[in-house]
Tab-separated table of C-alpha atoms in Angstrom:
chain	number	residue	atom	x	y	z
A	1	MET	CA	1.844	29.778	30.629
A	2	ALA	CA	0.523	27.405	27.786
A	3	GLN	CA	1.682	28.682	24.315
A	4	SER	CA	-0.921	29.993	22.018
A	5	VAL	CA	-1.951	28.046	19.090
A	6	GLY	CA	-0.767	29.654	15.786
A	7	ILE	CA	-1.949	28.915	12.227
A	8	LYS	CA	1.199	26.509	11.834
A	9	ASP	CA	0.001	24.415	14.191
A	10	VAL	CA	-3.279	23.731	13.010
A	11	ALA	CA	-1.523	23.246	9.352
A	12	ARG	CA	0.526	20.644	10.597
A	13	ALA	CA	-1.778	18.773	12.577
A	14	ALA	CA	-3.999	18.934	9.210
A	15	GLY	CA	-1.744	18.046	7.095
A	16	VAL	CA	-1.852	21.212	4.514
A	17	SER	CA	-0.561	23.771	3.563
A	18	VAL	CA	-0.757	27.609	5.665
A	19	GLY	CA	-2.102	28.862	2.978
A	20	THR	CA	-4.734	26.197	3.109
A	21	VAL	CA	-5.561	27.002	6.427
A	22	SER	CA	-5.922	30.287	5.405
A	23	ASN	CA	-8.325	29.935	2.592
A	24	VAL	CA	-10.345	27.881	5.052
A	25	ILE	CA	-10.920	30.744	7.475
A	26	ASN	CA	-10.792	33.335	5.245
A	27	ARG	CA	-12.318	31.731	1.797
A	28	PRO	CA	-13.868	28.282	2.859
A	29	ASP	CA	-15.822	27.700	-0.995
A	30	THR	CA	-12.387	27.354	-2.528
A	31	VAL	CA	-11.167	24.142	-0.804
A	32	ALA	CA	-12.298	21.376	-1.101
A	33	THR	CA	-15.174	19.751	1.655
A	34	GLU	CA	-12.756	16.648	2.853
A	35	THR	CA	-9.664	18.941	3.276
A	36	ARG	CA	-11.550	21.953	4.714
A	37	ALA	CA	-13.472	19.570	7.440
A	38	ARG	CA	-9.735	18.285	8.140
A	39	VAL	CA	-9.060	21.638	9.031
A	40	LEU	CA	-11.864	22.335	10.876
A	41	SER	CA	-11.495	19.219	12.836
A	42	ALA	CA	-7.817	20.406	13.482
A	43	ILE	CA	-8.788	23.834	14.377
A	44	ASP	CA	-11.230	22.795	16.821
A	45	ARG	CA	-9.051	20.131	18.358
A	46	LEU	CA	-6.186	22.790	19.250
A	47	GLY	CA	-8.820	25.394	20.259
A	48	TYR	CA	-7.191	27.814	17.458
A	49	VAL	CA	-8.251	31.446	17.338
A	50	ARG	CA	-7.358	33.801	14.635
A	51	SER	CA	-5.539	36.800	15.493
A	52	GLU	CA	-7.981	39.842	14.847
A	53	SER	CA	-5.078	42.329	15.451
A	54	ALA	CA	-2.380	40.381	13.110
A	55	ARG	CA	-5.191	40.610	10.247
A	56	GLN	CA	-6.372	44.167	11.087
A	57	LEU	CA	-3.275	45.443	10.848
A	58	ARG	CA	-2.351	43.770	7.039
A	59	ALA	CA	-5.965	44.992	6.199
A	60	GLY	CA	-5.123	48.267	7.882
A	61	ARG	CA	-8.838	47.880	8.954
A	62	SER	CA	-9.556	47.924	12.710
A	63	ARG	CA	-13.221	46.704	13.417
A	64	ILE	CA	-13.121	48.615	17.046
A	65	MET	CA	-14.452	52.278	17.542
A	66	GLY	CA	-13.296	53.740	20.534
A	67	LEU	CA	-15.926	55.606	22.730
A	68	LEU	CA	-14.111	58.376	25.195
A	69	VAL	CA	-16.512	60.133	27.818
A	70	LEU	CA	-16.467	62.225	30.754
A	71	ASP	CA	-17.519	59.646	33.499
A	72	MET	CA	-19.060	56.207	32.802
A	73	GLY	CA	-20.560	56.834	36.746
A	74	ASN	CA	-23.020	58.641	34.756
A	75	PRO	CA	-26.218	56.933	33.583
A	76	PHE	CA	-26.326	59.495	30.775
A	77	PHE	CA	-23.002	58.275	29.349
A	78	VAL	CA	-24.170	54.765	29.434
A	79	ASP	CA	-27.308	55.592	27.260
A	80	VAL	CA	-24.728	57.197	24.909
A	81	ALA	CA	-22.499	54.489	25.246
A	82	ARG	CA	-25.413	51.984	24.576
A	83	GLY	CA	-26.836	53.812	21.078
A	84	ALA	CA	-22.876	53.886	20.265
A	85	GLU	CA	-22.860	50.430	20.396
A	86	ARG	CA	-26.056	49.785	18.574
A	87	ALA	CA	-24.799	51.523	15.259
A	88	ALA	CA	-21.686	49.679	15.338
A	89	ARG	CA	-22.986	46.624	15.919
A	90	ARG	CA	-24.880	46.928	12.733
A	91	ALA	CA	-21.832	47.907	10.598
A	92	GLY	CA	-20.066	44.423	12.394
A	93	LEU	CA	-18.074	46.528	14.591
A	94	GLY	CA	-17.103	46.310	18.484
A	95	VAL	CA	-16.564	49.682	20.738
A	96	MET	CA	-13.775	50.131	23.505
A	97	VAL	CA	-15.476	52.176	26.329
A	98	CYS	CA	-13.242	54.346	27.721
A	99	ASN	CA	-13.661	56.806	30.747
A	100	SER	CA	-11.331	59.794	31.561
A	101	ALA	CA	-13.583	60.829	35.182
A	102	GLN	CA	-13.184	64.214	33.656
A	103	ASP	CA	-9.677	64.499	33.492
A	104	PRO	CA	-7.104	65.722	30.844
A	105	GLY	CA	-4.437	63.661	31.975
A	106	GLU	CA	-6.520	60.202	31.357
A	107	GLU	CA	-8.048	61.490	28.290
A	108	ALA	CA	-4.599	62.293	26.853
A	109	GLU	CA	-3.579	58.899	27.808
A	110	TYR	CA	-6.703	56.800	26.363
A	111	LEU	CA	-6.625	58.882	22.940
A	112	SER	CA	-3.120	57.898	22.870
A	113	LEU	CA	-3.901	53.985	23.913
A	114	PHE	CA	-6.607	54.283	20.535
A	115	ALA	CA	-3.842	55.752	18.437
A	116	GLU	CA	-1.722	52.288	19.512
A	117	GLN	CA	-4.790	50.284	18.668
A	118	ARG	CA	-5.162	51.725	15.385
A	119	VAL	CA	-8.870	51.859	15.960
A	120	ARG	CA	-11.416	52.911	13.180
A	121	GLY	CA	-12.088	56.011	14.428
A	122	VAL	CA	-13.340	57.533	17.831
A	123	LEU	CA	-16.177	59.042	19.568
A	124	LEU	CA	-15.422	61.682	22.037
A	125	THR	CA	-16.675	63.908	24.841
A	126	PRO	CA	-13.687	66.338	25.517
A	127	ALA	CA	-12.592	66.684	29.246
A	128	ASP	CA	-9.373	69.159	28.542
A	129	ALA	CA	-11.084	72.587	27.445
A	130	THR	CA	-7.896	73.809	26.266
A	131	GLY	CA	-8.430	71.609	22.955
A	132	ARG	CA	-4.658	70.567	23.430
A	133	ASN	CA	-5.709	66.709	23.481
A	134	ILE	CA	-7.372	67.095	20.249
A	135	GLU	CA	-4.839	68.449	18.644
A	136	ALA	CA	-2.433	65.735	19.541
A	137	PHE	CA	-4.939	63.281	18.186
A	138	ARG	CA	-5.412	65.048	14.952
A	139	ARG	CA	-1.793	64.272	13.958
A	140	HIS	CA	-2.436	60.743	13.871
A	141	GLY	CA	-5.166	61.382	11.088
A	142	ILE	CA	-7.934	58.860	12.714
A	143	PRO	CA	-11.441	60.204	12.398
A	144	PHE	CA	-13.268	60.966	15.355
A	145	VAL	CA	-16.738	62.548	16.164
A	146	LEU	CA	-17.316	64.911	19.180
A	147	VAL	CA	-20.205	63.985	21.122
A	148	ASP	CA	-22.655	66.387	23.586
A	149	ARG	CA	-20.196	68.976	22.693
A	150	VAL	CA	-20.068	71.372	19.452
A	151	ALA	CA	-17.483	71.153	16.980
A	152	GLU	CA	-14.872	74.105	17.103
A	153	GLY	CA	-14.678	75.118	13.196
A	154	ALA	CA	-15.202	72.797	10.397
A	155	THR	CA	-12.278	70.090	11.484
A	156	GLU	CA	-14.771	66.993	12.325
A	157	CYS	CA	-17.996	66.008	12.867
A	158	SER	CA	-20.433	66.413	16.095
A	159	VAL	CA	-23.582	65.534	17.952
A	160	SER	CA	-24.884	67.883	20.597
A	161	VAL	CA	-28.231	69.002	22.310
A	162	ASP	CA	-28.718	72.947	22.226
A	163	ASP	CA	-27.394	73.647	26.236
A	164	VAL	CA	-28.379	77.528	25.470
A	165	ALA	CA	-31.892	76.393	25.163
A	166	GLY	CA	-31.825	73.488	27.910
A	167	GLY	CA	-30.856	76.089	30.115
A	168	ALA	CA	-33.096	78.509	29.062
A	169	LEU	CA	-35.792	75.505	29.626
A	170	ALA	CA	-35.218	74.878	33.306
A	171	VAL	CA	-34.966	78.538	34.471
A	172	ARG	CA	-38.190	79.646	32.302
A	173	HIS	CA	-39.818	76.616	33.784
A	174	LEU	CA	-38.984	77.813	37.252
A	175	VAL	CA	-39.643	81.595	36.645
A	176	ASP	CA	-43.180	80.857	35.665
A	177	ALA	CA	-43.478	79.426	38.782
A	178	GLY	CA	-42.901	82.204	40.495
A	179	HIS	CA	-38.930	81.870	41.811
A	180	ARG	CA	-37.604	85.532	41.681
A	181	CYS	CA	-34.066	84.454	43.722
A	182	LEU	CA	-32.783	81.383	41.913
A	183	ALA	CA	-29.435	79.165	41.933
A	184	TYR	CA	-27.263	77.290	39.186
A	185	VAL	CA	-24.992	74.252	40.664
A	186	SER	CA	-22.852	74.200	37.569
A	187	GLY	CA	-20.196	71.825	37.690
A	188	PRO	CA	-16.814	72.689	36.448
A	189	PRO	CA	-16.610	75.546	34.969
A	190	GLY	CA	-14.439	75.012	32.201
A	191	LEU	CA	-16.384	72.668	30.342
A	192	ASN	CA	-18.378	74.202	27.464
A	193	GLN	CA	-21.874	72.316	28.558
A	194	VAL	CA	-22.000	73.931	31.956
A	195	ARG	CA	-21.518	77.408	30.333
A	196	ASP	CA	-24.205	77.265	27.835
A	197	ARG	CA	-26.993	76.082	30.225
A	198	ARG	CA	-25.511	78.748	32.328
A	199	THR	CA	-25.586	81.058	29.478
A	200	GLY	CA	-29.449	80.040	28.419
A	201	ALA	CA	-30.889	80.047	32.542
A	202	LEU	CA	-29.242	84.232	32.086
A	203	HIS	CA	-31.616	84.241	28.862
A	204	ALA	CA	-34.539	83.310	30.251
A	205	LEU	CA	-33.867	85.293	33.411
A	206	ALA	CA	-33.639	88.205	31.339
A	207	GLU	CA	-37.017	87.566	29.404
A	208	ALA	CA	-38.314	88.251	32.558
A	209	GLY	CA	-36.733	91.421	33.395
A	210	LEU	CA	-34.934	89.970	35.809
A	211	GLY	CA	-30.931	90.350	35.878
A	212	PRO	CA	-27.675	88.020	36.479
A	213	GLU	CA	-27.892	88.643	39.975
A	214	ALA	CA	-30.986	86.767	40.652
A	215	LEU	CA	-28.667	83.731	39.301
A	216	ARG	CA	-26.261	82.635	42.617
A	217	GLU	CA	-23.078	80.395	41.037
A	218	LEU	CA	-22.379	76.949	42.907
A	219	PRO	CA	-19.188	75.833	41.138
A	220	THR	CA	-18.629	72.332	41.817
A	221	GLU	CA	-15.194	70.379	40.891
A	222	ARG	CA	-17.330	67.148	40.102
A	223	LEU	CA	-20.392	66.278	37.993
A	224	ASP	CA	-21.409	63.389	40.506
A	225	VAL	CA	-23.926	63.507	43.457
A	226	ALA	CA	-21.309	64.333	46.186
A	227	ALA	CA	-20.464	67.514	44.623
A	228	GLY	CA	-24.257	68.040	44.543
A	229	ARG	CA	-24.701	67.250	48.751
A	230	ASP	CA	-21.648	69.800	49.606
A	231	ALA	CA	-23.557	72.614	46.993
A	232	GLY	CA	-26.228	71.431	48.959
A	233	ALA	CA	-24.619	72.446	52.194
A	234	ARG	CA	-23.212	75.264	50.376
A	235	LEU	CA	-26.995	76.514	49.359
A	236	LEU	CA	-28.021	76.036	53.290
A	237	GLY	CA	-25.859	78.573	54.232
A	238	LEU	CA	-26.550	81.001	51.991
A	239	ALA	CA	-27.690	84.612	53.923
A	240	ALA	CA	-30.759	84.769	51.200
A	241	ARG	CA	-31.587	81.604	50.313
A	242	PRO	CA	-32.937	80.992	46.733
A	243	THR	CA	-36.404	79.630	46.866
A	244	ALA	CA	-35.238	77.226	43.558
A	245	VAL	CA	-32.053	75.520	42.215
A	246	PHE	CA	-30.797	74.619	38.607
A	247	CYS	CA	-28.349	71.829	38.433
A	248	ALA	CA	-26.164	71.388	35.658
A	249	ASN	CA	-26.786	67.347	35.446
A	250	ASP	CA	-28.761	65.722	37.460
A	251	LEU	CA	-26.445	63.459	39.581
A	252	LEU	CA	-25.785	67.204	41.050
A	253	ALA	CA	-29.491	67.487	41.598
A	254	LEU	CA	-30.287	64.426	43.288
A	255	GLY	CA	-26.701	65.129	45.620
A	256	VAL	CA	-28.281	68.418	46.209
A	257	LEU	CA	-32.204	66.693	47.320
A	258	GLN	CA	-30.773	64.381	49.813
A	259	ALA	CA	-28.412	67.427	51.525
A	260	MET	CA	-32.311	68.907	51.758
A	261	TYR	CA	-33.935	65.548	52.688
A	262	ALA	CA	-31.075	65.764	55.536
A	263	ALA	CA	-31.551	68.869	56.835
A	264	GLY	CA	-34.994	68.882	56.672
A	265	VAL	CA	-35.567	71.445	53.713
A	266	GLY	CA	-39.176	70.379	52.078
A	267	VAL	CA	-38.598	69.768	48.520
A	268	PRO	CA	-40.456	71.938	46.203
A	269	ASP	CA	-42.311	74.059	49.294
A	270	GLU	CA	-39.364	75.084	50.172
A	271	LEU	CA	-36.657	74.639	47.433
A	272	ALA	CA	-37.713	74.000	43.681
A	273	ILE	CA	-34.735	71.350	42.097
A	274	VAL	CA	-34.629	71.101	38.505
A	275	GLY	CA	-31.861	69.064	37.042
A	276	TYR	CA	-30.356	68.381	33.690
A	277	ASP	CA	-29.726	65.043	31.688
A	278	ASP	CA	-33.220	62.900	32.620
A	279	ILE	CA	-31.464	60.151	33.608
A	280	GLU	CA	-33.515	57.171	34.812
A	281	PHE	CA	-33.086	57.964	38.809
A	282	ALA	CA	-34.494	61.453	38.204
A	283	ALA	CA	-37.911	59.676	38.002
A	284	ALA	CA	-37.470	57.358	40.670
A	285	ALA	CA	-35.963	59.950	43.350
A	286	ALA	CA	-37.766	60.092	46.452
A	287	VAL	CA	-39.050	63.814	44.898
A	288	PRO	CA	-39.324	62.375	41.362
A	289	LEU	CA	-37.436	65.157	39.784
A	290	THR	CA	-38.000	67.851	37.206
A	291	SER	CA	-35.576	67.480	34.464
A	292	VAL	CA	-34.068	68.854	30.427
A	293	ARG	CA	-34.159	65.846	28.662
A	294	GLN	CA	-31.181	64.811	26.430
A	295	PRO	CA	-31.895	62.064	23.736
A	296	ALA	CA	-29.030	60.335	24.830
A	297	VAL	CA	-29.011	57.072	23.350
A	298	THR	CA	-29.669	58.915	19.807
A	299	MET	CA	-26.974	61.194	20.233
A	300	GLY	CA	-24.871	58.153	20.676
A	301	ALA	CA	-26.399	55.935	17.536
A	302	MET	CA	-26.342	59.438	15.601
A	303	ALA	CA	-22.044	59.978	16.436
A	304	ALA	CA	-21.337	56.419	15.427
A	305	ASP	CA	-23.076	56.567	12.178
A	306	LEU	CA	-21.322	59.476	11.342
A	307	LEU	CA	-17.963	58.411	12.251
A	308	LEU	CA	-18.757	54.971	10.321
A	309	GLU	CA	-19.752	57.072	6.808
A	310	GLU	CA	-16.488	58.907	6.943
A	311	THR	CA	-14.696	55.967	7.817
A	312	GLU	CA	-16.363	53.859	5.067
A	313	GLY	CA	-16.123	57.268	2.843
A	314	ALA	CA	-12.685	57.112	2.621
A	315	VAL	CA	-12.215	53.488	2.176
A	316	ALA	CA	-14.711	54.155	-1.221
A	317	ALA	CA	-12.919	57.358	-1.681
A	318	ARG	CA	-15.999	58.945	-1.758
A	319	PRO	CA	-15.935	62.675	-0.156
A	320	HIS	CA	-17.233	63.096	3.268
A	321	GLU	CA	-18.995	66.510	4.692
A	322	HIS	CA	-18.477	67.328	8.686
A	323	ARG	CA	-21.351	67.862	9.855
A	324	ARG	CA	-22.612	69.446	13.271
A	325	VAL	CA	-26.022	68.190	14.298
A	326	VAL	CA	-27.792	69.259	17.079
A	327	LEU	CA	-30.744	68.424	19.018
A	328	ARG	CA	-33.383	69.981	20.759
A	329	PRO	CA	-33.988	69.507	24.164
A	330	GLU	CA	-37.337	68.724	26.291
A	331	LEU	CA	-38.325	69.213	30.122
A	332	VAL	CA	-39.646	67.093	32.078
A	333	VAL	CA	-41.927	68.440	34.803
A	334	ARG	CA	-42.436	66.304	38.062
A	335	ARG	CA	-43.166	67.361	41.594
A	336	SER	CA	-39.542	68.822	42.460
A	337	SER	CA	-40.551	72.006	41.009
A	338	LEU	CA	-43.998	72.231	41.516
A	339	PRO	CA	-45.527	76.447	41.291
A	340	ALA	CA	-44.363	77.643	44.488
A	341	ARG	CA	-46.756	78.854	46.962
A	342	PRO	CA	-48.164	82.217	47.257
A	343	ALA	CA	-46.577	84.566	49.808
């Protein structure tokens, strides 16, 4: 295995001191033109690459921001990452993206990795409903911002969407279309987003004079297409089949749509479907999917900006005020939820 080239090797090859090489790298205007050219030539010839990690340890300032999301297989979180990356790059930082796969154990390991790497800060969508992972991470003193989750208490910033309002938008739309028996494909019940969207759905039913019995909940262990197909199969087996279904995200909704197509059930004639997130695939589905849109790119960018504000303020000794940013969702109506046919 080839040995890495160090700053001492460059100094030896250029016939200068280590301090001179350091000045060429960090303060080139302080070095004579001829000496600087000799050092740069040695760097190029030897293939020297500065150890960024060592520089960060000396300065106590990382140029890396951590991003830990629930599922990088979900295009929603890809868009969150895109927004965070844009904001980080404007500040000269990079983003280390990690995927907890909705597993609290994986989440704990990645948070430990971020602490070991001494990242500048972390953007986090929690997988652990108990909050233990967050409490353990707080001990490291690394700033973090919650994404797609409202902060509990005033101990950190958060950027989220009003999921109660989003759930109400979805179900109000279905009720207005004439549906009175609905299902909610909810995903893991421990996730706050899942619970909040259900709360909004129940609010919309109450507005219409309908009780909670009008909403049949079909929980799933995951928030992916396969879980949606499984929920769709269970939906088909119900004795009194609902005429409409609201899904906690678009991947679940696409899975339900696949299950209906395989069973020969017409959408929306026999079953109306509404998803959540409005990922790119929603509009491109065989039956274009009605969905509650979340501004995912904006969420990622705003969360990164809040983190940068906090970390830069700490260096400049400026006070930072933790803030909760709650964005409004928007209903995007497509063919999957056309009004029910008159009885």
